[in-house]
Coordinates of C-alpha atoms in Angstrom, one line a residue:
M1 CA 119.1 85.5 85.8
K2 CA 117.4 87.3 88.0
R3 CA 115.0 86.2 90.7
V4 CA 112.0 87.2 91.0
A5 CA 109.5 86.8 94.0
I6 CA 105.7 87.4 94.0
L7 CA 103.7 88.9 96.4
I8 CA 99.8 88.4 96.6
S9 CA 96.4 87.9 98.7
G10 CA 94.1 86.4 95.5
G11 CA 93.8 85.0 92.9
G12 CA 96.5 86.1 91.7
S13 CA 95.7 86.3 87.8
N14 CA 98.7 89.3 87.1
M15 CA 100.9 86.5 88.8
V16 CA 100.2 83.9 86.7
A17 CA 100.6 85.9 83.4
L18 CA 104.5 86.4 85.0
V19 CA 105.7 83.3 85.6
R20 CA 104.0 82.5 82.3
D21 CA 106.4 84.9 80.6
M22 CA 109.0 84.4 81.9
T23 CA 110.4 80.9 79.9
G24 CA 112.9 81.1 77.2
D25 CA 115.3 83.8 76.9
H26 CA 113.6 86.3 79.9
P27 CA 116.1 88.0 82.3
C28 CA 114.0 86.2 85.1
R29 CA 113.3 83.4 86.6
P30 CA 110.2 83.0 89.5
V31 CA 111.7 81.5 92.8
L32 CA 108.5 82.3 95.4
V33 CA 105.3 82.9 95.2
L34 CA 103.9 84.4 98.6
S35 CA 100.9 85.5 100.2
N36 CA 99.7 87.3 103.3
R37 CA 96.4 84.7 103.2
P38 CA 96.2 81.0 103.2
D39 CA 93.0 81.2 101.1
A40 CA 94.1 83.0 98.5
G41 CA 93.5 80.3 94.9
G42 CA 96.6 81.6 93.6
L43 CA 99.0 79.7 95.6
A44 CA 97.4 76.5 93.7
K45 CA 98.0 77.9 90.7
A46 CA 101.2 79.6 91.6
A47 CA 101.9 74.9 92.7
A48 CA 100.8 73.8 89.4
L49 CA 102.9 76.0 87.6
G50 CA 105.9 74.4 89.5
V51 CA 107.0 78.1 91.6
P52 CA 107.1 77.4 95.3
T53 CA 104.9 78.8 97.2
A54 CA 104.5 80.1 101.2
V55 CA 102.4 81.6 103.3
V56 CA 102.7 84.7 106.6
D57 CA 99.1 84.9 107.2
H58 CA 99.0 88.5 109.3
R59 CA 96.2 87.8 111.4
P60 CA 97.6 86.3 114.2
F61 CA 100.6 89.2 114.2
G62 CA 97.9 91.2 114.9
P63 CA 99.2 95.4 115.3
N64 CA 102.9 94.1 115.7
R65 CA 103.7 95.0 111.7
A66 CA 107.1 94.4 112.8
G67 CA 107.1 91.0 113.1
F68 CA 104.8 90.1 110.3
E69 CA 107.5 91.5 107.8
A70 CA 110.6 90.1 109.6
E71 CA 108.7 86.9 109.0
L72 CA 108.2 87.9 104.9
A73 CA 111.6 89.1 104.1
R74 CA 112.6 86.0 106.1
H75 CA 111.1 84.3 102.7
L76 CA 111.9 86.6 100.6
D77 CA 115.9 86.4 100.9
A78 CA 115.4 82.3 102.0
A79 CA 114.5 82.6 98.0
G80 CA 117.2 84.5 97.6
A81 CA 114.9 87.9 95.3
D82 CA 116.5 89.7 93.1
L83 CA 112.7 91.3 92.3
I84 CA 109.7 91.4 94.2
A85 CA 106.5 91.9 92.1
H86 CA 103.6 92.9 94.3
A87 CA 100.6 91.6 92.3
G88 CA 97.1 92.0 94.2
F89 CA 99.1 92.1 97.3
M90 CA 96.5 93.9 99.6
R91 CA 98.5 95.0 102.2
I92 CA 100.7 98.2 103.0
L93 CA 104.1 97.8 104.6
T94 CA 106.3 100.5 106.3
P95 CA 109.0 102.1 104.8
G96 CA 111.5 100.4 107.0
F97 CA 110.5 97.1 105.0
V98 CA 110.7 99.3 101.7
R99 CA 113.8 100.9 102.3
R100 CA 115.2 97.2 102.5
Y101 CA 114.2 96.1 99.0
Q102 CA 113.9 99.8 97.8
G103 CA 115.1 99.4 93.8
R104 CA 114.0 96.5 93.3
M105 CA 110.2 96.1 93.9
L106 CA 107.5 96.6 91.3
N107 CA 103.5 96.9 91.6
I108 CA 100.6 97.0 89.5
H109 CA 97.6 99.4 90.0
P110 CA 94.3 99.2 88.7
S111 CA 94.4 103.2 87.5
L112 CA 96.2 105.4 85.7
L113 CA 98.7 106.9 88.5
P114 CA 98.3 109.6 90.5
K115 CA 94.3 109.4 90.0
Y116 CA 93.1 107.2 92.4
P117 CA 95.5 105.7 94.5
G118 CA 94.0 102.6 97.0
L119 CA 90.8 100.9 96.8
H120 CA 87.6 101.5 94.7
T121 CA 89.6 102.6 91.8
H122 CA 87.2 101.5 88.8
R123 CA 84.3 103.0 91.4
R124 CA 86.2 107.4 91.1
A125 CA 87.0 106.6 87.8
L126 CA 83.0 106.1 86.6
E127 CA 81.6 108.4 89.3
A128 CA 84.3 111.3 88.2
G129 CA 82.9 110.9 84.1
D130 CA 86.4 109.8 83.0
A131 CA 86.8 109.3 80.0
E132 CA 89.5 106.5 80.4
A133 CA 90.6 104.0 82.6
G134 CA 93.5 102.0 82.9
C135 CA 96.8 100.5 85.2
T136 CA 100.0 101.3 86.1
V137 CA 102.8 99.7 87.2
H138 CA 105.5 101.6 89.7
E139 CA 108.4 101.3 92.0
V140 CA 106.5 100.6 95.2
T141 CA 107.9 103.2 97.6
A142 CA 106.9 104.3 101.0
D143 CA 104.8 106.4 99.7
L144 CA 101.3 104.2 98.4
D145 CA 100.4 104.2 95.0
A146 CA 103.2 107.0 94.1
G147 CA 106.6 105.3 93.6
P148 CA 108.0 105.8 90.1
I149 CA 105.5 105.0 87.1
L150 CA 107.4 102.5 84.9
G151 CA 104.5 102.0 82.2
Q152 CA 100.4 102.4 81.1
A153 CA 98.4 100.9 79.5
R154 CA 94.6 102.4 79.1
V155 CA 91.0 101.4 77.8
P156 CA 88.0 103.9 77.7
V157 CA 85.4 103.6 79.4
L158 CA 82.5 103.0 77.4
P159 CA 78.6 104.0 77.8
G160 CA 77.1 101.9 80.3
D161 CA 80.8 100.4 82.1
T162 CA 79.6 99.1 85.7
E163 CA 82.8 98.4 87.4
E164 CA 82.8 94.7 86.7
T165 CA 83.0 95.3 83.2
L166 CA 85.5 97.5 83.7
A167 CA 87.5 95.7 85.5
A168 CA 87.8 93.4 83.6
R169 CA 88.9 95.1 80.5
V170 CA 91.8 96.7 82.6
L171 CA 92.6 93.0 83.7
V172 CA 93.3 92.5 80.4
Q173 CA 95.9 95.1 80.5
E174 CA 97.2 94.7 83.6
H175 CA 98.8 91.0 82.0
R176 CA 99.9 92.4 78.9
L177 CA 101.9 95.8 80.6
Y178 CA 103.3 93.5 83.9
P179 CA 105.4 91.2 82.0
A180 CA 106.6 93.7 79.3
V181 CA 107.5 96.0 82.5
M182 CA 109.8 93.7 84.0
R183 CA 111.4 92.5 81.1
R184 CA 112.6 95.7 80.6
F185 CA 113.0 96.2 84.8
A186 CA 115.0 93.4 84.5
L187 CA 117.4 94.4 82.3
G188 CA 117.7 97.8 84.4
N189 CA 115.8 99.7 81.7
R190 CA 113.4 102.3 83.3
E191 CA 112.1 103.7 80.4
R192 CA 108.4 104.5 81.0
L193 CA 106.0 101.9 78.9
D194 CA 103.0 103.0 77.3
L195 CA 100.4 100.8 75.2

């Protein structure tokens, strides 16, 4: 059984999708939900689901990224995390931290990577006139949103779409894709999944 820590910064809807899937014959169990923001709405959701929570507020560390990451690692290691799932975790991690957990960290990103790494993905897709958008689960590497792609789900861009309407449709697919990829990844299957 793989022990999964989930990193969040906000409402935690992908975290909830992952936790709810990790039951029965699933090869994983959630052992920690950790946020860099003490006001993240996902913390209360995790607690309600019976998952231990922790906060490592990045702000007191200022430019001391190594100090922040050392505290993150302390919590992750204390929880015995085998896998780390980034689920709306809005901090870019240093290459040293990524190396420490290389091959054990996943992230969900709201675009069809390699298109639109970083922020404002839905706006960028609409501005480009794309016919489709979607989401990607990938391994975390030192290069932002550039790790090996493990799965993608696509949605059409509809006439009249706004950032909000497109984001809402993509989010539905995120909640399908991430649990499916996590289950496969935990069993050693790194083949790409397309939904």
